[in-house]
Amino acid sequence: MKLDRNSVPRLAAKVRLQFDRHSGRHLLLYPERGMQLEDSAAAIIKRCDGVHSIAEIASHLAVEFDADASDIESDALEFLQALCDRALLVVA
Amino acid sequence: MTAHRPYTLIAELSYRCPLQCVYCSNPLDLRRRRTELATADWLRAFREAEAMGVVQVSFSGGEPLLRDDLEDLVAGAHAAGLYVNLATSGVPLKRERLLSLKSAGLDNVQISIQDTDEGQAEKICGGRFLEAKLQAAAWVKEMGLPLTINVVLHRQNLDRIDDFVALAERLHADRLELANTQYQGWALPNRAWLLPNRHQLEHARSVALAARERLKDRMEVLFVLPDYFSETPKPCMGGWGQRFILIAPDGLVLPCHQAHTLPGLSFANLREHSLRWIWDESPGFVHFRGEQWMQEPCRSCERRKQDFGGCRCQAWHLTGDAAATDPTCHLSPNHALIVDARETGNGQPDAPPVYRTMAAPSPR
């Protein structure tokens, strides 16, 4: 599945986003594995709710972090595509 | 926070099981089967494990569904914040029970499939269970729970690798584990019957890799070579006492499934000590942690931080020295043991397997 800015992503059923109190970072947990997230990646994942598109997520983050929306959008698209290619993310 | 953070707890709830797989790693020693931990012991273990850094728990066994308190254990692990995986044969599962387990906070269900051919599966596990397993898998998906299909591969089923992939697709599995037998426990006396030849393995690997690419956005496909064919040892458990804690049904706390078979090591029981003390300080966990114990060629090897010298149990069972380099390593002075064993996969007639029953002699 090739994602684009209009794709509406959410985490796959097997994946859980969890704050890790030991490292102060967020983790993606899925069977037998875990992935530690940078704060920026966790901010993106938190908004993957199956309702908002990648473009909308990026524009929200641009306002929140006072950053360039198109930069955020291309970073988010690349990151979410990588998750999708590992069956960790699905599109609504 | 401890220097070595455990991430995963393997909770072996019971050695009881309706299956008698010829490659099982569980002991048949009756003294160890008699006394299973109480519910409260397990609940304490989950809370302590979480405080030490554990984020996942895998309920396994034996057959974890044979514990009447499984719902309470799932709820307790979930309440502690752990990602909860149930590794089951699927055989005793009832639909109502799965609903209860889901309500209790179950995150993933892993069902073992011995073979897609019922007669062949019966040769492996001693019964005709395929239909029950497929029904269990269908319920898992019906309830919206993630499904892992686990297939232990060996000479007798490797040629049906395409069928395993097709079955997992048909069941809409979220993860497919195609893991070759590791020659520990009962797999060791049955090695000549189970060990594949290189041609079978290469075919299976190419099928698995093609499936992984084709299904990548739907299903995670994992293929694990037998370490007998890899020339470098597996990084067993991610290193001794580095990432995994295993608690056996009787409360013995171990770095891996087989560690209790090593001579001269003492392991502590959850009933008598805190999990943190056992992990940080108990002699059994400390013994092979890090590199101090290593001999040559491990001690000066560049790969020692990647493979940790391989598997201590395999070193002991094959060479008689638990601190030796894992003989699967091509640098091991005992590597001929592996090379010779591999020849048994090349066309010798199949001797019948030794079944894992109380009457049979226990493997070393």
XYZ file of C-alpha atoms in Angstrom:
456
model
C 0.000 0.000 0.000
C 1.408 3.340 -1.079
C 0.433 6.171 1.264
C -0.192 9.739 0.175
C -1.128 12.949 1.983
C -4.824 12.064 1.878
C -4.363 8.638 3.468
C -6.071 8.266 6.847
C -3.797 6.113 9.014
C -4.296 4.225 12.240
C -2.175 1.677 14.095
C -2.727 -1.968 13.167
C -4.757 -3.987 15.661
C -1.682 -5.740 17.004
C 0.166 -2.496 17.801
C -0.059 -0.538 21.022
C 1.459 2.890 21.680
C 2.659 3.113 25.248
C 4.603 5.619 27.320
C 7.605 3.932 28.894
C 8.184 5.349 32.359
C 11.673 3.844 32.504
C 13.092 5.649 29.469
C 10.692 8.587 29.288
C 9.998 7.671 25.653
C 7.040 6.180 23.856
C 7.160 2.613 22.632
C 5.292 0.803 19.908
C 4.561 -2.657 21.250
C 3.550 -5.542 19.010
C 3.969 -9.315 19.213
C 7.452 -10.213 20.443
C 8.777 -6.781 19.558
C 9.008 -3.191 20.589
C 10.200 -0.001 18.962
C 11.364 3.059 20.863
C 10.076 6.255 19.294
C 11.614 9.705 19.059
C 9.285 12.310 20.533
C 8.481 13.665 17.072
C 7.509 10.183 15.858
C 5.328 9.638 18.925
C 3.587 12.979 18.253
C 2.687 11.756 14.758
C 1.519 8.339 15.933
C -0.698 9.841 18.623
C -2.673 11.577 15.889
C -3.100 8.476 13.719
C -6.683 7.989 14.845
C -8.341 6.648 11.710
C -10.125 9.991 11.273
C -7.488 12.540 10.243
C -5.444 12.429 7.031
C -1.671 12.666 6.978
C -1.983 16.215 5.598
C -4.260 17.195 8.493
C -1.961 15.570 11.018
C 0.989 17.491 9.589
C -0.815 20.824 9.685
C -1.859 20.276 13.305
C 1.715 19.471 14.242
C 3.013 22.494 12.329
C 0.867 24.767 14.468
C 1.666 22.952 17.699
C 5.438 22.949 17.154
C 5.624 26.172 15.135
C 7.286 24.403 12.209
C 6.919 24.206 8.442
C 3.889 22.076 7.487
C 5.352 20.741 4.241
C 8.562 19.599 5.971
C 6.522 17.827 8.632
C 4.268 16.298 6.016
C 7.123 14.782 4.037
C 8.797 13.451 7.197
C 5.502 12.014 8.436
C 4.742 10.415 5.093
C 8.141 8.707 4.998
C 7.860 7.469 8.585
C 4.287 6.227 8.224
C 5.075 4.502 4.931
C 7.853 2.584 6.700
C 5.394 1.487 9.407
C 2.827 0.521 6.780
C 5.423 -1.600 4.970
C 5.934 -3.506 8.226
C 2.207 -4.069 8.748
C 2.233 -1.826 11.816
C -0.054 0.790 10.298
C -3.213 0.500 8.227
C -5.299 3.064 6.389
C -8.946 3.600 7.201
C 16.953 0.931 36.856
C 19.121 -2.109 36.526
C 22.008 -2.038 34.033
C 20.480 -4.970 32.155
C 16.871 -4.157 31.508
C 14.538 -7.078 30.979
C 11.930 -6.350 28.317
C 10.054 -9.625 28.062
C 8.707 -12.037 30.615
C 7.988 -15.563 29.454
C 5.414 -16.915 31.876
C 5.290 -20.685 31.544
C 2.040 -21.223 33.367
C 1.840 -25.004 33.211
C 3.747 -27.941 31.785
C 0.443 -29.748 31.240
C -0.448 -29.977 27.556
C -2.812 -31.990 25.350
C -0.028 -32.242 22.755
C 3.136 -34.322 22.950
C 5.296 -32.688 20.309
C 8.454 -34.565 19.476
C 10.548 -31.372 19.689
C 9.112 -30.013 22.961
C 11.582 -28.411 25.360
C 9.598 -28.970 28.544
C 10.760 -31.379 31.237
C 8.757 -34.442 32.170
C 10.204 -34.562 35.654
C 7.196 -35.141 37.902
C 8.680 -33.275 40.841
C 8.710 -30.128 38.756
C 5.191 -30.693 37.402
C 3.563 -31.131 40.764
C 3.448 -27.635 42.201
C 2.355 -24.819 39.970
C 2.565 -21.248 41.228
C -0.536 -19.736 42.806
C -2.450 -16.894 41.182
C -1.059 -14.412 43.724
C 2.542 -15.431 42.939
C 2.027 -14.680 39.261
C 0.293 -11.359 39.928
C 3.223 -10.309 42.094
C 5.634 -11.357 39.352
C 3.864 -9.153 36.780
C 4.031 -6.085 39.019
C 7.682 -6.674 39.874
C 8.575 -7.336 36.242
C 6.951 -4.087 35.134
C 8.877 -2.175 37.794
C 12.100 -3.659 36.396
C 11.316 -2.548 32.838
C 9.417 -5.463 31.326
C 6.857 -4.353 28.726
C 5.655 -7.663 27.313
C 4.530 -10.928 28.807
C 4.027 -14.123 26.875
C 1.834 -16.731 28.514
C 3.088 -20.102 27.414
C 3.668 -23.575 28.753
C 2.671 -26.327 28.170
C -0.817 -25.162 27.524
C -1.644 -21.932 29.398
C -5.380 -22.427 28.814
C -5.249 -25.319 31.279
C -4.870 -22.790 34.106
C -8.361 -22.043 35.432
C -7.204 -18.611 36.550
C -5.914 -17.480 33.140
C -8.497 -14.667 32.971
C -7.218 -13.298 36.295
C -3.625 -13.566 35.123
C -4.351 -11.742 31.861
C -6.204 -9.035 33.791
C -3.341 -8.702 36.267
C -0.685 -8.436 33.565
C -2.806 -5.950 31.641
C -3.356 -3.851 34.767
C 0.410 -3.814 35.305
C 0.733 -2.239 31.838
C 2.157 -5.242 30.011
C 1.434 -6.218 26.390
C -0.124 -9.648 26.827
C 0.474 -12.466 24.374
C -1.092 -15.906 24.702
C 0.896 -18.743 23.093
C -1.472 -21.674 22.850
C -2.101 -24.887 21.004
C -5.646 -23.564 20.569
C -6.989 -27.024 21.362
C -8.806 -26.384 24.682
C -10.090 -22.962 23.609
C -13.808 -22.235 23.790
C -15.433 -19.220 22.189
C -16.851 -17.902 25.469
C -13.490 -18.189 27.138
C -11.787 -16.214 24.406
C -14.368 -13.456 24.887
C -13.516 -13.371 28.604
C -9.792 -13.281 27.882
C -10.288 -10.440 25.435
C -12.273 -8.487 28.038
C -9.467 -9.120 30.522
C -7.023 -7.308 28.213
C -5.446 -9.906 25.958
C -3.399 -8.220 23.185
C -2.410 -11.084 20.869
C -3.081 -14.779 20.380
C -0.446 -17.111 18.992
C -1.632 -20.510 17.789
C 0.731 -23.321 16.872
C 0.166 -25.320 13.694
C 2.224 -28.519 13.500
C 1.295 -29.308 9.909
C -1.404 -28.633 7.326
C -1.586 -32.390 6.727
C -3.584 -33.945 9.598
C -1.799 -37.296 9.437
C 1.613 -35.655 9.484
C 0.565 -33.359 12.325
C -0.525 -36.387 14.329
C 2.942 -37.885 13.903
C 4.399 -34.744 15.458
C 2.004 -33.986 18.313
C 0.261 -37.295 18.955
C -3.325 -36.303 18.110
C -5.692 -34.992 15.464
C -6.146 -31.381 16.495
C -6.028 -29.387 13.270
C -9.745 -28.692 13.106
C -9.841 -27.370 16.679
C -6.861 -25.142 15.945
C -8.431 -23.687 12.814
C -11.669 -23.027 14.715
C -9.729 -21.273 17.471
C -7.900 -19.125 14.903
C -11.210 -18.153 13.280
C -12.620 -17.035 16.662
C -9.526 -14.925 17.307
C -10.079 -12.975 14.090
C -13.845 -12.848 14.536
C -13.284 -11.018 17.820
C -10.887 -8.555 16.227
C -7.882 -9.890 18.112
C -4.503 -10.078 16.358
C -3.450 -13.578 15.352
C 0.023 -15.070 15.149
C 0.445 -18.458 13.491
C 3.535 -20.316 14.679
C 4.913 -23.240 12.702
C 7.907 -25.199 13.939
C 9.715 -26.359 10.806
C 11.728 -29.529 10.293
C 12.518 -32.157 7.726
C 9.026 -33.709 7.905
C 7.080 -30.537 7.069
C 9.454 -28.114 5.346
C 8.298 -29.180 1.905
C 4.808 -27.850 2.700
C 6.060 -24.312 3.301
C 3.716 -22.954 0.593
C 0.755 -24.528 2.413
C 1.728 -22.824 5.674
C 1.871 -19.439 3.984
C -1.468 -20.075 2.242
C -3.088 -21.187 5.501
C -1.875 -18.085 7.347
C -3.235 -15.894 4.552
C -6.578 -17.685 4.605
C -6.798 -17.184 8.378
C -5.861 -13.487 7.970
C -2.997 -13.931 10.398
C -1.190 -10.772 11.433
C 2.108 -12.556 11.962
C 3.489 -15.834 10.674
C 6.423 -17.415 12.469
C 8.204 -20.031 10.399
C 10.812 -21.118 12.894
C 13.014 -24.122 12.382
C 13.397 -26.539 15.252
C 16.225 -25.749 17.613
C 17.861 -28.957 18.765
C 17.238 -28.715 22.491
C 15.037 -30.786 24.783
C 13.232 -33.598 22.988
C 14.388 -32.334 19.608
C 17.912 -33.561 20.387
C 17.157 -37.304 20.663
C 14.874 -36.868 17.625
C 17.439 -34.907 15.668
C 18.020 -37.481 12.949
C 14.289 -37.506 12.190
C 13.866 -33.734 12.320
C 17.024 -32.260 10.839
C 16.387 -31.031 7.285
C 18.749 -31.026 4.370
C 20.137 -27.846 2.864
C 18.067 -28.128 -0.296
C 14.811 -28.212 1.692
C 15.911 -25.235 3.745
C 16.952 -23.123 0.803
C 13.656 -23.764 -0.943
C 11.693 -22.929 2.218
C 13.680 -19.791 2.805
C 13.079 -18.525 -0.711
C 9.329 -19.160 -0.371
C 9.253 -17.400 2.999
C 11.206 -14.390 1.760
C 8.927 -14.034 -1.265
C 5.875 -14.216 1.022
C 7.386 -11.635 3.346
C 7.801 -9.173 0.492
C 4.406 -9.872 -1.061
C 2.498 -9.672 2.238
C 4.577 -7.010 3.960
C 1.761 -4.528 4.608
C -0.620 -7.217 5.903
C 1.355 -9.932 7.639
C 4.754 -10.008 9.305
C 6.534 -13.126 8.053
C 9.424 -14.389 10.127
C 11.727 -17.171 8.960
C 14.293 -18.578 11.361
C 17.030 -20.864 10.057
C 18.135 -23.739 12.259
C 21.398 -22.654 13.824
C 22.943 -25.906 12.585
C 22.977 -24.319 9.126
C 23.851 -20.732 9.913
C 27.644 -21.108 10.556
C 27.430 -18.364 13.174
C 25.595 -19.045 16.425
C 22.246 -17.506 17.284
C 22.322 -14.661 19.821
C 20.519 -16.913 22.259
C 17.782 -14.991 24.174
C 19.547 -11.760 23.137
C 22.294 -12.660 25.602
C 22.114 -14.440 28.931
C 20.141 -12.343 31.413
C 20.053 -9.355 29.064
C 16.452 -9.033 27.838
C 14.381 -12.060 28.824
C 13.163 -13.521 32.101
C 11.480 -16.896 32.079
C 9.426 -18.141 34.997
C 8.729 -21.872 34.973
C 5.407 -23.281 36.255
C 6.954 -24.189 39.618
C 8.389 -20.700 40.120
C 11.969 -21.342 39.034
C 13.266 -18.156 37.391
C 15.541 -18.776 34.421
C 17.351 -16.911 31.640
C 16.046 -19.428 29.061
C 13.936 -22.580 28.700
C 16.802 -24.994 29.163
C 19.059 -23.265 31.686
C 17.971 -25.622 34.473
C 19.718 -28.460 32.594
C 23.143 -26.845 33.003
C 25.334 -28.407 35.680
C 26.541 -26.527 38.730
C 24.257 -23.517 38.333
C 21.722 -22.672 40.991
C 18.535 -20.876 40.079
C 16.220 -19.199 42.543
C 12.498 -19.589 42.992
C 9.999 -16.750 42.773
C 8.369 -18.025 45.954
C 11.519 -17.331 47.950
C 13.022 -14.182 46.434
C 12.085 -10.962 44.724
C 12.262 -11.038 40.954
C 14.666 -8.096 41.014
C 17.132 -9.876 43.278
C 16.984 -12.975 41.119
C 17.610 -10.953 37.964
C 20.320 -8.703 39.388
C 22.160 -10.914 41.815
C 21.234 -14.581 41.841
C 24.235 -16.780 40.954
C 22.516 -18.468 38.007
C 21.757 -15.172 36.266
C 25.138 -13.627 37.000
C 27.160 -16.644 35.867
C 26.992 -16.238 32.080
C 26.022 -12.578 31.931
C 28.516 -10.435 30.025
C 31.854 -11.774 28.734
C 33.920 -12.811 31.761
C 33.106 -16.487 31.322
C 34.145 -16.660 27.677
C 36.921 -18.865 26.367
C 38.706 -18.633 23.043
C 37.690 -18.306 20.274
C 34.811 -16.236 21.751
C 36.900 -14.108 24.098
C 38.723 -12.232 21.340
C 36.052 -12.578 18.642
C 34.629 -9.476 16.976
C 31.156 -11.036 16.984
C 31.026 -11.672 20.729
C 28.809 -8.614 21.306
C 26.424 -9.772 18.571
C 26.006 -13.467 19.324
C 27.192 -13.605 22.965
C 28.968 -16.887 22.252
C 25.697 -18.535 21.228
C 23.689 -20.931 23.321
C 25.123 -22.155 26.655
C 22.741 -25.090 26.785
C 23.712 -26.256 23.311
C 27.391 -25.952 24.252
C 26.806 -28.119 27.321
C 24.643 -30.768 25.673
C 26.929 -31.209 22.665
C 30.430 -30.602 24.073
C 30.062 -31.256 27.811
C 31.369 -27.753 28.602
C 28.737 -25.073 29.210
C 31.338 -22.305 28.756
C 32.550 -23.564 25.397
C 31.853 -21.744 22.159
C 28.506 -22.871 20.763
C 29.506 -25.654 18.345
C 27.212 -24.234 15.648
C 29.910 -21.564 15.210
C 32.295 -22.377 12.365
C 35.133 -21.200 14.621
C 34.303 -23.709 17.368
C 36.858 -26.518 17.773
C 33.815 -28.790 18.101
C 32.108 -27.624 14.907
C 32.553 -31.091 13.376
C 29.735 -32.247 15.694
C 27.393 -30.005 13.727
C 28.811 -30.797 10.307
C 28.456 -34.528 11.019
C 24.898 -34.108 12.318
C 23.918 -32.208 9.179
C 24.780 -35.269 7.152
C 21.909 -37.100 8.861
C 19.519 -34.847 6.958
C 20.895 -36.087 3.665
C 18.875 -39.080 2.620
C 19.273 -41.602 5.435
C 16.138 -43.646 6.092
C 13.867 -42.108 8.717
C 14.126 -43.778 12.092
C 10.870 -43.329 14.014
C 10.785 -40.472 16.514
C 10.889 -40.937 20.262
C 7.573 -39.753 21.668
C 7.492 -37.478 24.608
C 5.599 -39.466 27.187
C 6.125 -40.237 30.824
C 7.359 -43.699 29.944
C 10.147 -42.547 27.674
C 13.567 -41.810 29.110
C 14.194 -38.121 29.659
C 16.709 -36.456 27.325
C 19.810 -35.055 28.940
